[in-house]
Tab-separated table of C-alpha atoms in Angstrom:
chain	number	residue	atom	x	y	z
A	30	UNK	CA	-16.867	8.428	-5.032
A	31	UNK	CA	-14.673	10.976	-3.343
A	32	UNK	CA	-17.861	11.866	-0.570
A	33	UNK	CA	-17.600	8.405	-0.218
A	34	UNK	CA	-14.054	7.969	0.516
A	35	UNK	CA	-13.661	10.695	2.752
A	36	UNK	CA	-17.233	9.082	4.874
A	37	UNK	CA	-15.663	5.926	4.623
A	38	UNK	CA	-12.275	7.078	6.442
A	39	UNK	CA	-9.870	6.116	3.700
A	40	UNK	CA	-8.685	9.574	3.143
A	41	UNK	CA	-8.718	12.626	5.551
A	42	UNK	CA	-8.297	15.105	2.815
A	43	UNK	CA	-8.947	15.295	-0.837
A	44	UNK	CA	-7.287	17.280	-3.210
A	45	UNK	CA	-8.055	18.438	-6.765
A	46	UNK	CA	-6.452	20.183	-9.750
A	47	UNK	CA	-8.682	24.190	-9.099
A	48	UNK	CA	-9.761	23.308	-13.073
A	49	UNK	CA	-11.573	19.996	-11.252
A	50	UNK	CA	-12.446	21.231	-8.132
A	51	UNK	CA	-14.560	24.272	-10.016
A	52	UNK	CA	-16.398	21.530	-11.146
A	53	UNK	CA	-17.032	19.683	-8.221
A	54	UNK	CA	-20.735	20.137	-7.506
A	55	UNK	CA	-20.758	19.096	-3.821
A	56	UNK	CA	-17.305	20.134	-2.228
A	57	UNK	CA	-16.586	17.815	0.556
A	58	UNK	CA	-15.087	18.765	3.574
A	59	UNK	CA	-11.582	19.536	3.575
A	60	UNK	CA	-11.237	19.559	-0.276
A	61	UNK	CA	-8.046	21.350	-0.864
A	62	UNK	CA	-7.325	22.882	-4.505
A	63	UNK	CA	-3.761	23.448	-4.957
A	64	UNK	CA	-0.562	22.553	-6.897
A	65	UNK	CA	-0.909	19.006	-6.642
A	66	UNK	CA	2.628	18.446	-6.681
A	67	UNK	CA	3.330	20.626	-3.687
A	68	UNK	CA	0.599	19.309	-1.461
A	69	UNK	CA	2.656	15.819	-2.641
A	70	UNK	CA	5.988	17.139	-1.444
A	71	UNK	CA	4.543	17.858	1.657
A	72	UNK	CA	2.774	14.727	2.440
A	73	UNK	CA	5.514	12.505	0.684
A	74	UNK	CA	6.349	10.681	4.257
A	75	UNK	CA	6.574	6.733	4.941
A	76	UNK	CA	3.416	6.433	7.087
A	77	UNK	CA	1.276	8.597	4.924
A	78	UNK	CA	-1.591	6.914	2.609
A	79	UNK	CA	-1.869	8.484	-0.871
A	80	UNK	CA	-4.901	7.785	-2.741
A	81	UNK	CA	-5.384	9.042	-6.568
A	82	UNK	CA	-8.503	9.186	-8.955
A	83	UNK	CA	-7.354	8.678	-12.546
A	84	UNK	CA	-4.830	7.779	-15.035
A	85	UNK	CA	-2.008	5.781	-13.445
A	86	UNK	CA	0.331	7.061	-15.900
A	87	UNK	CA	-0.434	10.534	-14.750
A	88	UNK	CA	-0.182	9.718	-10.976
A	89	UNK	CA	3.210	8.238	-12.224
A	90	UNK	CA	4.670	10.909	-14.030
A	91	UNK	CA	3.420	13.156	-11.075
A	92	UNK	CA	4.900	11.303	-8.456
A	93	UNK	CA	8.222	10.099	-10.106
A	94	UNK	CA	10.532	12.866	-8.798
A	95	UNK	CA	9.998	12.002	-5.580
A	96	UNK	CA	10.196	8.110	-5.747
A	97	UNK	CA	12.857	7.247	-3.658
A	98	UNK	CA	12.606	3.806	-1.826
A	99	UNK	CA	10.846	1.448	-0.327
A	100	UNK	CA	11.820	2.217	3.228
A	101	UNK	CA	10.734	5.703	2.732
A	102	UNK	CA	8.244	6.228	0.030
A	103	UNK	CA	4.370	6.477	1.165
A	104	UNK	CA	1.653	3.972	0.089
A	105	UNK	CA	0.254	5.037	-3.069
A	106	UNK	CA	-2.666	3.406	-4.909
A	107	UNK	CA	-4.625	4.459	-7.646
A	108	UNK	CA	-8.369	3.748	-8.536
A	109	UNK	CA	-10.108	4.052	-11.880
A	110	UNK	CA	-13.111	6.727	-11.836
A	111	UNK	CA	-15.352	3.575	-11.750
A	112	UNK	CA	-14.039	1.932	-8.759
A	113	UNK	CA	-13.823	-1.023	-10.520
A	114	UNK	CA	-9.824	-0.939	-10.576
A	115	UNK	CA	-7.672	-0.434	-7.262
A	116	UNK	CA	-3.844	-0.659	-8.063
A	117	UNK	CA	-1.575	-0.048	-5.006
A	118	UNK	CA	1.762	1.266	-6.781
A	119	UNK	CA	4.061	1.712	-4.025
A	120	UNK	CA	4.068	0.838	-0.287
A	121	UNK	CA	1.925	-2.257	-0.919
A	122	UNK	CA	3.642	-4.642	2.092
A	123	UNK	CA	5.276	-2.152	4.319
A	124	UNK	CA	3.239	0.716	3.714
A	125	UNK	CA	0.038	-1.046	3.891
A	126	UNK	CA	-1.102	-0.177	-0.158
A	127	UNK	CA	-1.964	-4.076	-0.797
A	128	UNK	CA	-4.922	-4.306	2.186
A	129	UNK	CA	-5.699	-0.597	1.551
A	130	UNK	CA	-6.573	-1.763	-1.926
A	131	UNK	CA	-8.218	-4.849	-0.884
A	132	UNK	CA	-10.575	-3.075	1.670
A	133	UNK	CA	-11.364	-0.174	-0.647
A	134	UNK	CA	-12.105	-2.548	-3.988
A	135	UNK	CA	-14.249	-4.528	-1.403
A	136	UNK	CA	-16.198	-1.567	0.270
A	137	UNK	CA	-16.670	-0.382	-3.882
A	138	UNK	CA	-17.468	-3.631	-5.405
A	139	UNK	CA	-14.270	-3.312	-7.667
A	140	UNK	CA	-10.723	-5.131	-8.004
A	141	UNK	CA	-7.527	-4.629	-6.354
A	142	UNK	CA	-4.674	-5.529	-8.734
A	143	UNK	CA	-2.411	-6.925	-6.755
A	144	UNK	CA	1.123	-7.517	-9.321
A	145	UNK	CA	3.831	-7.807	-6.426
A	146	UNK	CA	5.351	-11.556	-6.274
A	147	UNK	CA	3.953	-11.932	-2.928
A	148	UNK	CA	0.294	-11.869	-4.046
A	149	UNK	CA	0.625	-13.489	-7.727
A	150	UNK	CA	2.530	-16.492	-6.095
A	151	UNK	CA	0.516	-17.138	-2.770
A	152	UNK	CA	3.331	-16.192	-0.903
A	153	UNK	CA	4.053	-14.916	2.600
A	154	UNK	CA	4.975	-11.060	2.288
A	155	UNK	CA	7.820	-11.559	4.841
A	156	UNK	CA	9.008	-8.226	5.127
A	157	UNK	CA	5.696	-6.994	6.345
A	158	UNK	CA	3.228	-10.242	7.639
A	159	UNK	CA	2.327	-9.291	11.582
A	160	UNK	CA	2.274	-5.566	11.199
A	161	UNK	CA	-1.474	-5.903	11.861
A	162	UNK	CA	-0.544	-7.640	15.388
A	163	UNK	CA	2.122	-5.208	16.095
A	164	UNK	CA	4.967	-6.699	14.992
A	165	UNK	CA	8.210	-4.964	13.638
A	166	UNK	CA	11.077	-5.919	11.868
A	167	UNK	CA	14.501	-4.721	12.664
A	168	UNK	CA	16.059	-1.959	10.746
A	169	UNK	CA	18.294	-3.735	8.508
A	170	UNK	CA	16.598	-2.627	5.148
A	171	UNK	CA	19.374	-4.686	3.007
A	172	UNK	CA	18.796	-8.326	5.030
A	173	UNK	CA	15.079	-8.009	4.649
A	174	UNK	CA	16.053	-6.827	0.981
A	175	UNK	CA	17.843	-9.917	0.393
A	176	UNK	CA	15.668	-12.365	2.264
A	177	UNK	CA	12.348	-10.664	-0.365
A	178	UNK	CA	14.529	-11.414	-3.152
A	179	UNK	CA	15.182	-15.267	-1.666
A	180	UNK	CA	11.499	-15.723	-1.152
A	181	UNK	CA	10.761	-14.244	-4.815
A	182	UNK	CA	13.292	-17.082	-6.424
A	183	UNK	CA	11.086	-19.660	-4.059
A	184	UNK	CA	13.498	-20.602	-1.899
A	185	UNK	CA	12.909	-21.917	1.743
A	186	UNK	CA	13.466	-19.589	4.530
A	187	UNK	CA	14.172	-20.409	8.015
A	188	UNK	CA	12.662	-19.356	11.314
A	189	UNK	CA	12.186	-19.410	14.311
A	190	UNK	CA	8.889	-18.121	16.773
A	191	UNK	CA	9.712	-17.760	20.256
A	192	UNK	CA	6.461	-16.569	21.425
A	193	UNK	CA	2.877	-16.134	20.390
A	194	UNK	CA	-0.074	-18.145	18.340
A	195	UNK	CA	1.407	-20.247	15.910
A	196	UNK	CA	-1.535	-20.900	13.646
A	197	UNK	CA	-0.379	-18.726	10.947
A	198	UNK	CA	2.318	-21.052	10.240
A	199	UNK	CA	-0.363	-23.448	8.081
A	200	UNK	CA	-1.817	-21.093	6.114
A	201	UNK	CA	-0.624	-21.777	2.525
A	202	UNK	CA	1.528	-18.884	2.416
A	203	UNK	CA	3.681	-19.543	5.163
A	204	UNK	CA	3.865	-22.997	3.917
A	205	UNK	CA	5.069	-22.100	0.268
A	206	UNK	CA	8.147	-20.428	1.831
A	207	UNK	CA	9.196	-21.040	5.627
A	208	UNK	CA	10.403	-23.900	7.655
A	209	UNK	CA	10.624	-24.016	11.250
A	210	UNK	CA	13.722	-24.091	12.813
């Protein structure tokens, strides 16, 4: 699985505990066997794309002193052994974590477990939809805060699109929680 994830460009390094990585029959390029947690401290950016093997309790109680929020915490997901289970934990609309788990449960042939309100409602991640198109949100981290926590309680947002295709606005997503304006 982890030959496969490095092949399959989802990670550009792997790292492993040196009891795990003695064990590792086939080392894959740029396998790195250090302190886990200061490899973490030093990748623990916004834009960075963490990726863990195992127990998500472990990955949590690894990762918790450096939790911070979601403007600058990394996407983190975490996959079963299996590849049956892909949970993004943090990062999942700004960070990227929910389609990082989508593409890798697809590519695997296992399940992303999606638990944000976004996904388990059908509703339009607002705080992140058009990233893929190159489209950015301003920096005011407590009005996009706010506006989440509107869309959570179902409320209707408005808004208005001044340029670009419009055909997004009838997928059922958009539909559950924006009107034009």
């Amino acid at each position: 699985m982890l030959k496969r994830l490095k092949e399959r460009q989802y990670v550009d390094q792997i790292v492993l505990p040196q009891g795990l990585a003695s064990k590792v029959e086939e080392h894959p390029a740029l396998l790195i066997s250090d302190s886990l947690f200061e490899i973490l401290k030093q990748c623990w950016e916004p834009d960075a794309i963490l990726i863990f093997v195992g127990s998500t309790g472990a990955v949590l109680r690894l990762v918790a002193p450096l939790v911070n929020n979601k403007a600058k915490d990394p996407a983190l997901l975490v996959m079963d052994c299996n590849s049956e289970n892909v949970i993004p934990l943090l990062g999942c609309h700004k960070g990227g974590a929910e389609e990082i788990a989508l593409q890798i449960a697809s590519d695997f042939g296992g399940k992303a477990i999606r638990t944000g309100d976004s996904a388990a409602n059908s509703r339009l991640s607002v705080d992140s939809f058009g990233t893929a198109w190159g489209w950015r949100r301003n920096s005011n981290f407590s009005a996009w805060k706010q506006l989440m926590i509107e869309v959570s309680r179902g409320k209707i947002v408005a808004f208005k699109q001044e340029s670009g295709s419009e055909i997004w606005q009838q997928s059922e997503a958009a539909s559950t929680c924006l009107a034009t304006n």
